[in-house]
CSV table of C-alpha atoms in Angstrom, one decimal:
chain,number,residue,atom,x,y,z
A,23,UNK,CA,6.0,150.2,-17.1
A,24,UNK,CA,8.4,147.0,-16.5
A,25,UNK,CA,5.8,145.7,-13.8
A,26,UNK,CA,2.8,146.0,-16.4
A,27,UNK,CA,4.5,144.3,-19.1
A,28,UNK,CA,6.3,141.6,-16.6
A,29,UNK,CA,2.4,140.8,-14.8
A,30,UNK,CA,0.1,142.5,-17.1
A,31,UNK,CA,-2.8,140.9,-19.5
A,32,UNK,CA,-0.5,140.5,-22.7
A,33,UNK,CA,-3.2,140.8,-24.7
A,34,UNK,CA,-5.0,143.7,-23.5
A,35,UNK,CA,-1.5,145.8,-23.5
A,36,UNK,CA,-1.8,149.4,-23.9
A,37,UNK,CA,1.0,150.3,-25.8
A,38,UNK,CA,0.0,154.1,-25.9
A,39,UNK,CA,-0.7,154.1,-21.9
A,40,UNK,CA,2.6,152.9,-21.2
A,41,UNK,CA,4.6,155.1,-23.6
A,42,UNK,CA,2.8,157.9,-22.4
A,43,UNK,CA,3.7,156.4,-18.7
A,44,UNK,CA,7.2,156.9,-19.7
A,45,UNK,CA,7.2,160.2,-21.0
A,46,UNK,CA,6.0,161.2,-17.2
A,47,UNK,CA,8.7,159.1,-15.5
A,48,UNK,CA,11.3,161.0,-17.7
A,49,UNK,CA,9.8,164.5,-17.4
A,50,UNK,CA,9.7,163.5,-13.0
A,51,UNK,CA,13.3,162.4,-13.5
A,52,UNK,CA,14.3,165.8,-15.4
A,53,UNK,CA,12.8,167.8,-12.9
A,54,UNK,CA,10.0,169.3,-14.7
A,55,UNK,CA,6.9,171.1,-13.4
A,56,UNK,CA,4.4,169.7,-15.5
A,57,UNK,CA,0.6,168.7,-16.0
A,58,UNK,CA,-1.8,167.6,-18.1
A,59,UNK,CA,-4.5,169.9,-19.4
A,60,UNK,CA,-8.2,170.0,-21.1
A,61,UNK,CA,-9.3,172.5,-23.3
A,62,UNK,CA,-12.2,174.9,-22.8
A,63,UNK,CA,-13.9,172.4,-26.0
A,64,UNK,CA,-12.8,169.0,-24.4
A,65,UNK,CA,-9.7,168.1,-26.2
A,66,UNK,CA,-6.3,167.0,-24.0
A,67,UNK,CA,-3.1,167.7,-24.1
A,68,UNK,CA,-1.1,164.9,-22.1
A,69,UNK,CA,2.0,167.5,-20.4
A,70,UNK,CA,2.0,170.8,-19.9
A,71,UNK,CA,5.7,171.8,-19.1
A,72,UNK,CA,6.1,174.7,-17.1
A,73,UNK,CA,9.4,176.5,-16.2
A,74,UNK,CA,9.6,179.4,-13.5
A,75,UNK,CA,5.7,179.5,-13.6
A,76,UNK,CA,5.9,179.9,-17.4
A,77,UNK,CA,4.3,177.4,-20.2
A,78,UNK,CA,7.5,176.1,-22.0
A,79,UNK,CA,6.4,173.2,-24.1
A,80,UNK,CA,3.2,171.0,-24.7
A,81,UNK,CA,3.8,167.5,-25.4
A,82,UNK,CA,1.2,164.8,-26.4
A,83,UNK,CA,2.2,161.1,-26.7
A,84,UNK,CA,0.6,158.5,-29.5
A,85,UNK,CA,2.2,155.6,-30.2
A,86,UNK,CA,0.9,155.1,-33.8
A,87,UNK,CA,0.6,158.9,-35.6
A,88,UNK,CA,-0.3,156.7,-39.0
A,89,UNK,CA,-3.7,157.2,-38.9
A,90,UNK,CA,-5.3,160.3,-40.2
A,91,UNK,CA,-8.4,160.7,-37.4
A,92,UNK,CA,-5.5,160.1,-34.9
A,93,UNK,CA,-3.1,162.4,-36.6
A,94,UNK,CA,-6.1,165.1,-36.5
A,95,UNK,CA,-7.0,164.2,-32.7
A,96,UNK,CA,-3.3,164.4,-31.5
A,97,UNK,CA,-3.0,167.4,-33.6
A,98,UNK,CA,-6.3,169.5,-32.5
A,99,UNK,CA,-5.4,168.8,-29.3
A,100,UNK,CA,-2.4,170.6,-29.4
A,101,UNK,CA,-3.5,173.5,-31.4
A,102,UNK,CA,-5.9,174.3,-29.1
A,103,UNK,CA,-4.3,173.9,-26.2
A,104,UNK,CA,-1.6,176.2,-27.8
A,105,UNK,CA,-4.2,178.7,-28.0
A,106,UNK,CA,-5.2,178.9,-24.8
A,107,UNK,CA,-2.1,178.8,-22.9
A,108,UNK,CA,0.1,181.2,-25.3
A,109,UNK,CA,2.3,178.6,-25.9
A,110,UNK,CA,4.0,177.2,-29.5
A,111,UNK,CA,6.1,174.6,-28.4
A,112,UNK,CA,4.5,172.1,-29.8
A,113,UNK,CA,5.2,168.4,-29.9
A,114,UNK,CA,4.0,164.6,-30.5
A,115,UNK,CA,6.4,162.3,-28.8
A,116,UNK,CA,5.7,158.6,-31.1
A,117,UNK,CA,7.1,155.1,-31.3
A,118,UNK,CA,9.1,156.0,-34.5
A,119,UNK,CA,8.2,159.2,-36.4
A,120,UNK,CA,10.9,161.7,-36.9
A,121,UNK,CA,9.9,165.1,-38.6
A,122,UNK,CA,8.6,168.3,-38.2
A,123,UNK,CA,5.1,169.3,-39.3
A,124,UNK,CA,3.1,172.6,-39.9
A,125,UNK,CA,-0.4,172.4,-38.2
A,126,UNK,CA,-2.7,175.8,-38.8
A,127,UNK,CA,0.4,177.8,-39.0
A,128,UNK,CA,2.6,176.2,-36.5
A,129,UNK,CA,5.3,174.1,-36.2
A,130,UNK,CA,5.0,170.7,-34.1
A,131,UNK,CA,7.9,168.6,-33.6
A,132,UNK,CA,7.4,164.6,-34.4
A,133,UNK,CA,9.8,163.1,-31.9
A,134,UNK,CA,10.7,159.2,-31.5
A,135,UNK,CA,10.8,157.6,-28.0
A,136,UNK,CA,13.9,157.0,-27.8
A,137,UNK,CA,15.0,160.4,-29.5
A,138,UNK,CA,13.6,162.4,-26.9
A,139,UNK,CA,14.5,159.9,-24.0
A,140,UNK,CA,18.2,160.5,-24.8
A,141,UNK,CA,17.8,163.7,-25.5
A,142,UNK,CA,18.9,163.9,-29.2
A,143,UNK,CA,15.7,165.5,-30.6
A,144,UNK,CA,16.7,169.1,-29.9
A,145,UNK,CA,15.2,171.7,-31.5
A,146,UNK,CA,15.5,171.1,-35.3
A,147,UNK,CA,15.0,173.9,-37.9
């Protein structure tokens, strides 16, 4: 990500892209088993985080979760994805939105960059 921003096309920066870039350097550096994963309709979910051959957690990353089509993509995405790989560990790692929210039934964590990068966004009830 520091190369990109150092040599890149200012203007044509992918904010999104890179975040999501560093959500895979920090899962690498944590030593997960991860991937990322279409659905059986299409729709992505940017990690898959496995443990001892198990799906732990799926994690999708959006800069900007502002903007209802994008909340509803992020989100669908997710769902689905829960679905199919028995898995309700759900979360949206953004820029800067903090919460938890209740998709279809479930609970998805809203997690901040930096939050998650240091760790402090635990599991909160």
């Amino acid at each position: 990500p520091g190369m990109v921003g150092a040599v890149g096309f200012r203007g044509n920066m992918d904010a999104g892209r890179l975040l999501e870039n560093i959500v895979a350097i920090e899962l690498h550096r944590r030593g997960e088993d991860f991937f990322t994963f279409k659905t059986a309709g299409g729709k992505e979910v940017d990690f898959v985080v496995r443990r001892h051959g198990k799906v732990e957690e799926l994690i999708q990353v959006c800069r900007d979760l502002s903007g209802a089509q994008t909340r509803k993509r992020e989100l669908a995405g997710l769902l689905r994805a829960s679905e199919e790989l028995t898995c309700d560990n759900l979360r949206v790692v953004t820029w800067d939105t903090d919460g938890v929210e209740s998709a279809e039934g479930k609970r998805v964590l809203l997690s901040p960059a930096w939050a998650w990068l240091l760790g402090m966004d635990a599991e909160r009830e």
